[in-house]
Coordinates of C-alpha atoms in Angstrom, one line a residue:
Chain A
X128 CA -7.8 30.4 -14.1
X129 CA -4.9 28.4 -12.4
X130 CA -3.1 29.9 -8.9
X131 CA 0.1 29.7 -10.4
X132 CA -1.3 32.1 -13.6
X133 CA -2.2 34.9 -11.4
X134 CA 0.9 34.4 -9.1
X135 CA 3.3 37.3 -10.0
X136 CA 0.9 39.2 -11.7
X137 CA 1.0 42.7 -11.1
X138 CA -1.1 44.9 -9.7
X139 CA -2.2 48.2 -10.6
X140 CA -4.8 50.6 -9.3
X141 CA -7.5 51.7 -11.1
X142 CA -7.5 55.3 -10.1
X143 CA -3.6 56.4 -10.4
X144 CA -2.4 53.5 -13.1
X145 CA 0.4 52.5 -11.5
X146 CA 2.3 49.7 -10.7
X147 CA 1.4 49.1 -6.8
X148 CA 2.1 45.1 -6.1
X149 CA 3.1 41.7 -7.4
X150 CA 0.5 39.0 -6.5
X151 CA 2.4 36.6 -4.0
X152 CA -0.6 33.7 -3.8
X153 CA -4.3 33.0 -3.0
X154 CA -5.9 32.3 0.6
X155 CA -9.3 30.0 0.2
X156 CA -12.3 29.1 2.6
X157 CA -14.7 26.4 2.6
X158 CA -18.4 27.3 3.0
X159 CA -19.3 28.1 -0.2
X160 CA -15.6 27.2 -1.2
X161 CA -14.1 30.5 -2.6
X162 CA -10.8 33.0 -2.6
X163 CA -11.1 34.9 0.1
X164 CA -8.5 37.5 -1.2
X165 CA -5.3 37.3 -2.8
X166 CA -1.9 38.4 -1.4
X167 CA 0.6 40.9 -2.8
X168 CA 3.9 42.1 -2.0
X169 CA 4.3 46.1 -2.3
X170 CA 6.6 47.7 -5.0
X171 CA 7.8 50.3 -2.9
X172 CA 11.0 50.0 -1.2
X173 CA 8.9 48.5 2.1
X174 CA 8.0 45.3 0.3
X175 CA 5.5 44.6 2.1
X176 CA 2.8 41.5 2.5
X177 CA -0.7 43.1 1.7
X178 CA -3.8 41.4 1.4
X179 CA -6.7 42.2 -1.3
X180 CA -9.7 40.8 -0.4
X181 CA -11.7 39.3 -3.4
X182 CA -14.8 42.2 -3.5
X183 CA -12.2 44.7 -3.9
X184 CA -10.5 43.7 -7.0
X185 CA -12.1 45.2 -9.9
X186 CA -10.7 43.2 -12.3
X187 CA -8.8 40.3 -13.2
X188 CA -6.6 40.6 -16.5
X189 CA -4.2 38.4 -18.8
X190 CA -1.8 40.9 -17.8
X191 CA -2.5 42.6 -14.5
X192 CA -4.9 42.5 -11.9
X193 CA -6.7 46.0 -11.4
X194 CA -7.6 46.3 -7.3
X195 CA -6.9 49.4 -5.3
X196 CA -4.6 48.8 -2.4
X197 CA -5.9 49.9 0.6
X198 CA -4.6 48.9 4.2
X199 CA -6.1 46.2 5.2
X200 CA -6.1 45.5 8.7
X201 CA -4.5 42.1 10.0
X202 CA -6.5 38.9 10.6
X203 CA -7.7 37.9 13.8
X204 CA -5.2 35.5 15.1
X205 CA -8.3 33.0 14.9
X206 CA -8.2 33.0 11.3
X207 CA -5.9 30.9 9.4
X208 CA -4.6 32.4 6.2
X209 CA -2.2 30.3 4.7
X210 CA -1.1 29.6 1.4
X211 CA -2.6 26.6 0.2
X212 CA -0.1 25.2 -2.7
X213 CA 2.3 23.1 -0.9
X214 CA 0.3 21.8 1.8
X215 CA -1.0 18.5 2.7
X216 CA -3.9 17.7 1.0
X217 CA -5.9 15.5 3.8
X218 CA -9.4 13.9 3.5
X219 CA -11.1 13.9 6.5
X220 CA -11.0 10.1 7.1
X221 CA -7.2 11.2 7.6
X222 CA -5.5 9.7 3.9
X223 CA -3.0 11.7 2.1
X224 CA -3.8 12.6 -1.3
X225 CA -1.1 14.6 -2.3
X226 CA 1.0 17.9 -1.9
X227 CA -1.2 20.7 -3.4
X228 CA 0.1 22.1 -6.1
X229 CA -1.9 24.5 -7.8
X230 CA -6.3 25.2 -7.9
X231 CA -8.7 26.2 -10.4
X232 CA -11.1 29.1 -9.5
X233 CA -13.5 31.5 -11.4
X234 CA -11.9 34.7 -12.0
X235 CA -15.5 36.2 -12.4
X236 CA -16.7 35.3 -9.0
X237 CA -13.8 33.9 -7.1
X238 CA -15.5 30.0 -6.8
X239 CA -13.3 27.7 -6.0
X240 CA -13.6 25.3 -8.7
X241 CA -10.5 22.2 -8.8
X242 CA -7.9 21.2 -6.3
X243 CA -4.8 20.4 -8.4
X244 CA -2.1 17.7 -7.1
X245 CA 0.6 15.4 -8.9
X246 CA -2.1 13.2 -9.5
X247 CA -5.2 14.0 -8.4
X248 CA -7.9 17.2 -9.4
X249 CA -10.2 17.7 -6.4
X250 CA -14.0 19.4 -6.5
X251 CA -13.2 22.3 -4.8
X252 CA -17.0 21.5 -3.5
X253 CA -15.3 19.3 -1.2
X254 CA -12.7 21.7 0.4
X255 CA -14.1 21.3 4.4
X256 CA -10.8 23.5 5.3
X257 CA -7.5 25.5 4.8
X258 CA -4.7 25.5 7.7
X259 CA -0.9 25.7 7.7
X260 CA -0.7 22.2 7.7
X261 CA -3.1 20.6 5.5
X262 CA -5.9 21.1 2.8
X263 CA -8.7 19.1 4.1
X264 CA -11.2 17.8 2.2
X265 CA -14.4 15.3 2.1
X266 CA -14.3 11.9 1.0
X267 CA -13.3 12.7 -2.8
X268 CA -14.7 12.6 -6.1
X269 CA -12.0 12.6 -8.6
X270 CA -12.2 14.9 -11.4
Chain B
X135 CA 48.5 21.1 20.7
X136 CA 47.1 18.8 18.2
X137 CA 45.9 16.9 20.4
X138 CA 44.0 20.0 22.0
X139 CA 42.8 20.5 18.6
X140 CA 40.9 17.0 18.5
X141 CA 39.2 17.0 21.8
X142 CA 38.0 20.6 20.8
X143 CA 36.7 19.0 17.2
X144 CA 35.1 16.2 19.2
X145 CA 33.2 17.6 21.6
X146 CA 31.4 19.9 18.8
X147 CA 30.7 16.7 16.9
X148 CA 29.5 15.0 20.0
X149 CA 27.5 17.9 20.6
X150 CA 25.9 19.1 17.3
X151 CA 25.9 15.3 15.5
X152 CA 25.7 12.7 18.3
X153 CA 23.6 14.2 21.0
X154 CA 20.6 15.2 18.5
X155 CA 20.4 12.5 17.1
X156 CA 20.7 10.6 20.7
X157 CA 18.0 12.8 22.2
X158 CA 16.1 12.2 18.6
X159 CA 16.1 8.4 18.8
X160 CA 15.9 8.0 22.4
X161 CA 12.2 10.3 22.5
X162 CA 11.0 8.1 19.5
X163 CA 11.7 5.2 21.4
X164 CA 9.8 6.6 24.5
X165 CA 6.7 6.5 22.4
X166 CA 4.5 3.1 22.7
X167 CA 1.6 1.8 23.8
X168 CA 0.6 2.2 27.4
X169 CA -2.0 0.0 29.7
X170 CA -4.0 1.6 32.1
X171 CA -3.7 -0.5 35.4
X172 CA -7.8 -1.3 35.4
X173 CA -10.7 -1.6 33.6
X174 CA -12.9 2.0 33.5
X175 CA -16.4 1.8 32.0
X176 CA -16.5 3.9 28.9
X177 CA -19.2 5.2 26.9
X178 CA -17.6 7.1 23.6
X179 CA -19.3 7.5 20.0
X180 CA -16.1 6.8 18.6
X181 CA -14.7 7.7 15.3
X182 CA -17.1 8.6 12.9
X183 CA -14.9 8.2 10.2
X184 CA -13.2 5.4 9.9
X185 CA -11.2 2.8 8.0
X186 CA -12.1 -0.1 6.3
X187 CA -13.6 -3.0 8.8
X188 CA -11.1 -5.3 9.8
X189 CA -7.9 -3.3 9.4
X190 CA -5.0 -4.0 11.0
X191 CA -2.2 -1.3 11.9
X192 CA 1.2 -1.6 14.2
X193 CA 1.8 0.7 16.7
X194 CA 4.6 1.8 15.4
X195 CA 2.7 3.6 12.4
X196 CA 0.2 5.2 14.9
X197 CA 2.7 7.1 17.0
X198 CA 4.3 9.9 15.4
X199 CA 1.2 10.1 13.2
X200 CA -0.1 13.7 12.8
X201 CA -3.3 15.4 15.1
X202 CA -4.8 17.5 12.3
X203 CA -8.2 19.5 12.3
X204 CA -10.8 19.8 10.0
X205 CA -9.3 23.5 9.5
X206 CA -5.8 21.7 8.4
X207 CA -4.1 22.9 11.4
X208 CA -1.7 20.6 12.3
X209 CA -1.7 20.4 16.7
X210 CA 0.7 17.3 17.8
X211 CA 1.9 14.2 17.0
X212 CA 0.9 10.9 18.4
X213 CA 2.8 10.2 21.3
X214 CA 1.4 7.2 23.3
X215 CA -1.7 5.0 23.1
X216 CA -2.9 4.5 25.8
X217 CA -5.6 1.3 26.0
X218 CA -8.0 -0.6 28.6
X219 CA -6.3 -3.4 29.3
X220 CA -9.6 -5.5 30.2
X221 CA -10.7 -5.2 26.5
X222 CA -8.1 -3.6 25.0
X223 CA -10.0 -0.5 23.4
X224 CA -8.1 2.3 22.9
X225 CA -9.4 5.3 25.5
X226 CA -6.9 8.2 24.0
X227 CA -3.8 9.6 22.7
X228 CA -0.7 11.3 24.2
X229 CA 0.6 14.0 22.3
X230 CA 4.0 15.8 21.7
X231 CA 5.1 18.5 19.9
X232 CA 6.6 18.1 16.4
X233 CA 9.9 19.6 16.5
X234 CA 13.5 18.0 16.7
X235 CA 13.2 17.9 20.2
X236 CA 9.4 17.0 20.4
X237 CA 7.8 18.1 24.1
X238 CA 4.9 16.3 25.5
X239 CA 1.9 18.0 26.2
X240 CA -0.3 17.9 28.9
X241 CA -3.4 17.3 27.4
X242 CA -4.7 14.5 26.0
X243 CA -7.0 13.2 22.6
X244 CA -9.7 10.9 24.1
X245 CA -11.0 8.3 21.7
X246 CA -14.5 10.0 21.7
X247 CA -13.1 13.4 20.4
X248 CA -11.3 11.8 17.0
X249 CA -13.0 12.1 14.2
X250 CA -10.9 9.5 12.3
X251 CA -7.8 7.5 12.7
X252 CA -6.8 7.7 8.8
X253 CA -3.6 6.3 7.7
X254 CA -1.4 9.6 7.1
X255 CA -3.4 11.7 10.3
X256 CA -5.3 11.6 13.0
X257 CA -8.4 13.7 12.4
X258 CA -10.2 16.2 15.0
X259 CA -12.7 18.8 14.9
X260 CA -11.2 21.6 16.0
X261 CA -8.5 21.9 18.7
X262 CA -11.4 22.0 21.2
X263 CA -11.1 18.4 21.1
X264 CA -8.1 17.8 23.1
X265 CA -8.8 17.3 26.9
X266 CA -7.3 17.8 30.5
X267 CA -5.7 14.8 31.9
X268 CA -7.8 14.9 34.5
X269 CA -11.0 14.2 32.0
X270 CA -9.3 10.4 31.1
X271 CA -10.4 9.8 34.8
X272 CA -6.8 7.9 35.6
X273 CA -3.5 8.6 36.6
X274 CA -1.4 8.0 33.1
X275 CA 1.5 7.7 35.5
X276 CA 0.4 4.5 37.2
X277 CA 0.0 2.7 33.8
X278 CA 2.8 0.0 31.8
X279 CA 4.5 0.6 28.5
X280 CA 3.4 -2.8 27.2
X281 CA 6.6 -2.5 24.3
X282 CA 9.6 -3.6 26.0
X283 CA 8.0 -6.0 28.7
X284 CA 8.7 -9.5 28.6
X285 CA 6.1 -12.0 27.1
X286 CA 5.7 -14.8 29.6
X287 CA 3.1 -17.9 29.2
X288 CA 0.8 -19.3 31.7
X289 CA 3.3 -22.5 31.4
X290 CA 6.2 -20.3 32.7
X291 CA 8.2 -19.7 29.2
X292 CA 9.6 -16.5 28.6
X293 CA 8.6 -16.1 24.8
X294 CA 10.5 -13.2 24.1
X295 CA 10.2 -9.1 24.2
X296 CA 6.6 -7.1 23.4
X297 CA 8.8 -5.2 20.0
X298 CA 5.1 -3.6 19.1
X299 CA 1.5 -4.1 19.5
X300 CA -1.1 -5.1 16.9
X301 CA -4.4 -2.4 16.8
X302 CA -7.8 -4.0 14.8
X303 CA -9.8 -1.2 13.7
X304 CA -13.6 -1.5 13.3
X305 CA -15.0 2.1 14.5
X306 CA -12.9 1.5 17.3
X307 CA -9.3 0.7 17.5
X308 CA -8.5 -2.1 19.9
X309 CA -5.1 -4.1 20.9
X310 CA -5.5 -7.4 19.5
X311 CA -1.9 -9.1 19.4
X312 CA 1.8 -8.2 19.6
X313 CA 5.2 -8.1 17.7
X314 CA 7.3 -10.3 19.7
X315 CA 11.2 -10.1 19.5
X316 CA 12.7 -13.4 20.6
X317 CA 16.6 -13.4 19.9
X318 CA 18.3 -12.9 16.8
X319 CA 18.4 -15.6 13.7
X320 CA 21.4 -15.1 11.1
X321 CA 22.2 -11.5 12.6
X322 CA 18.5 -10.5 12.6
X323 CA 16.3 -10.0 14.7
X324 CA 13.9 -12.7 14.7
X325 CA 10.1 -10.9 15.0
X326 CA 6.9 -13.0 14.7
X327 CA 3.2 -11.3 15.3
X328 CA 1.1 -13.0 18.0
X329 CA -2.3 -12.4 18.8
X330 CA -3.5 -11.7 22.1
X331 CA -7.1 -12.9 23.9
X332 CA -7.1 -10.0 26.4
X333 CA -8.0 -9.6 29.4
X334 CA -4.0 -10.7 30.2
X335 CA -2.5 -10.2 33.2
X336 CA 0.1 -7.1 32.8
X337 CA 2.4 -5.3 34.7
X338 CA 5.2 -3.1 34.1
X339 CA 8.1 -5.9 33.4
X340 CA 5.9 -8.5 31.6
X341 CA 2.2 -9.6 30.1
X342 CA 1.7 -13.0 31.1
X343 CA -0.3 -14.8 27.7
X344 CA -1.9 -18.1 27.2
X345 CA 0.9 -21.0 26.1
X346 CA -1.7 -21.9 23.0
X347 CA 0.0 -18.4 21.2
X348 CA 3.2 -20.2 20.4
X349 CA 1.2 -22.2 18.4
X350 CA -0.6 -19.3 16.2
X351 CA 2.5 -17.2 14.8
X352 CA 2.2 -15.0 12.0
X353 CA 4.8 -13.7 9.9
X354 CA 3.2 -10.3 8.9
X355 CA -0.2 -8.8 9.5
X356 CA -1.6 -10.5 6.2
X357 CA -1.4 -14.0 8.3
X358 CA -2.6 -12.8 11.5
X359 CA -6.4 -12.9 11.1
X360 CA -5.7 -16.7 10.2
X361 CA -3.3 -16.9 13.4
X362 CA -6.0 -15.1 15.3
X363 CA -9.0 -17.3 14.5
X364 CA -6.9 -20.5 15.2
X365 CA -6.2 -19.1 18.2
X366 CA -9.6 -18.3 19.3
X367 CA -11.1 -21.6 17.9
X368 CA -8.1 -23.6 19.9
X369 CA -9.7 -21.5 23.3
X370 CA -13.0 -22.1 22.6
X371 CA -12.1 -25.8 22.3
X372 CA -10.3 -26.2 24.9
X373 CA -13.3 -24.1 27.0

């Protein structure tokens, strides 16, 4: 599944059916490369960012992801949680390879599978890192 | 009143068009490549990553360049070079914030601590690489922007203005010639590359050169390793 298929996807919770969230984007981490959790904006008249982290979604449907919205405390301020589609995508010899725009990952286990630019598809094996800036990757093997 | 009218109009202008793009232009052209006044024994690893052997970058293209870590956390831009002007290796970095108004920081990237000078960013570790001032072991202060200083030959000749410096990058990135600006031809500038046998002398107003360079011009950097050589060989002759 693509980033950009499960972005604006809704979100429902498993125990009360409703509606709680839209899925606003993806956060991802290197070692093994993965989806740490997704991001969602509230329904309710708040609107508010929330973050479901990847063990807590139950499922992942054509039509809705079913995950239980819990409050989810925020990250340390030493973690870096940014969006990836839009940034820099950097190897780490320093060469631009692109703006990211979109990844492939397992819906089943959350794996990290393809880095997507204008011209370029990644092994998401070779994400080293994920910042507000940049995308950074190892020396690349095209796909 | 009208006339009240104007000078009210043109002092916004002035002061949300001109003076941005004054204080813009005039902290890009503070950027360059400083010389550190002597020679300090260095022992770095040096990048680890690095670009092809034998390439050849301006100055120009380094500062401004982004400091990016492994993470992808952007932490400053390229503000100086700063090199040893006995062998002309590069020892560090300063940096500067990226914003319209970019402020320098105080500390510093030391050669050692990149991981690799790529052509779109300058990589790091983590932000744990960027040092004190204190740890370069010299006073920045007490070293000379080599871009703007005069080029002057052992023969006396005032050869024109240092417009940029040449870097050679083989693990290490090391001054190896200059752009020099020498009056204008047909409303342009006229710039020609030259390469450089350091140790030179230089001080703050000029870097005094062998009179042989005026003989081994290049146009662009795809000529200079031929200028370079015939340079070299003419020295070693001449030795």
């Amino acid at each position: 599944m693509l980033f950009s298929q499960m972005t604006g996807r809704i979100v429902v919770d498993p125990d009360t059916a409703e509606t709680t969230a839209k899925v606003t984007g993806v956060r991802i981490a290197p070692s093994p490369p993965h989806i740490t959790h997704i991001t969602a904006l509230t329904v309710d008249a708040d609107g508010r960012q929330r973050r479901l982290p990847w063990p807590d979604i139950h499922a992942i449907g054509p039509d809705a992801v079913i995950a239980k919205l819990t409050a989810v405390p925020a990250p340390p301020s030493t973690v870096v949680e940014t969006d990836p589609v839009g940034k820099v995508l950097l190897t780490e010899t320093g060469r631009q390879l692109g703006i990211v725009q979109d990844g492939e990952f397992d819906e089943a286990d959350g794996h990290l599978i393809r880095i997507l630019t204008a011209g370029t598809a990644v092994d998401g094996q070779e994400l080293l890192g994920a910042g507000h800036y940049a995308v950074v990757v190892a020396p690349v093997h095209h796909l | 009143m009208d006339w009240w009218q104007s000078l009210i109009t043109g002092l916004v202008v002035f002061a949300v068009v001109v003076l941005p793009i004054a204080l813009v232009t005039t902290d890009r052209r503070r950027r360059g490549v400083i010389a550190l006044p002597r020679h300090h024994p260095h022992t770095g690893t040096g990048v680890t990553k690095k670009e092809p052997t034998g390439a050849l970058t301006m100055g120009r293209t380094l500062t401004g360049r982004p400091v990016v870590t492994l993470t992808g956390d952007h932490v400053a831009d390229v503000k100086d070079i700063v090199f040893d002007p006995a062998d002309g290796t590069v020892r560090c970095f300063t940096l500067a914030t990226r914003a319209l108004l970019p402020r320098r920081l105080s500390s510093l990237l030391l050669w050692q601590d990149v991981n690799a000078l790529g052509p779109d960013a300058v990589m790091i570790r983590d932000r744990a690489a960027l040092s004190a001032p204190e740890k370069l072991g010299e006073d920045l202060g007490t070293g000379s922007k080599v871009v703007g200083a005069r080029l002057l030959t052992d023969a006396g000749t005032d050869i024109g203005r240092v417009a940029d410096v040449v870097f050679g990058l083989d693990g290490h990135a090391h001054v190896v010639g200059c752009a020099s600006e020498s009056g204008h031809r047909f409303g342009r500038r006229v710039r020609v590359l030259l390469p450089i046998p350091l140790p030179v002398p230089i001080s703050r107003e000029r870097v005094v050169v062998p009179a042989q360079i005026t003989d081994c011009q290049a146009e662009g950097l795809d000529a200079f390793p031929e200028a370079r050589a015939k340079l070299l060989a003419q020295m070693h002759g001449s030795a």
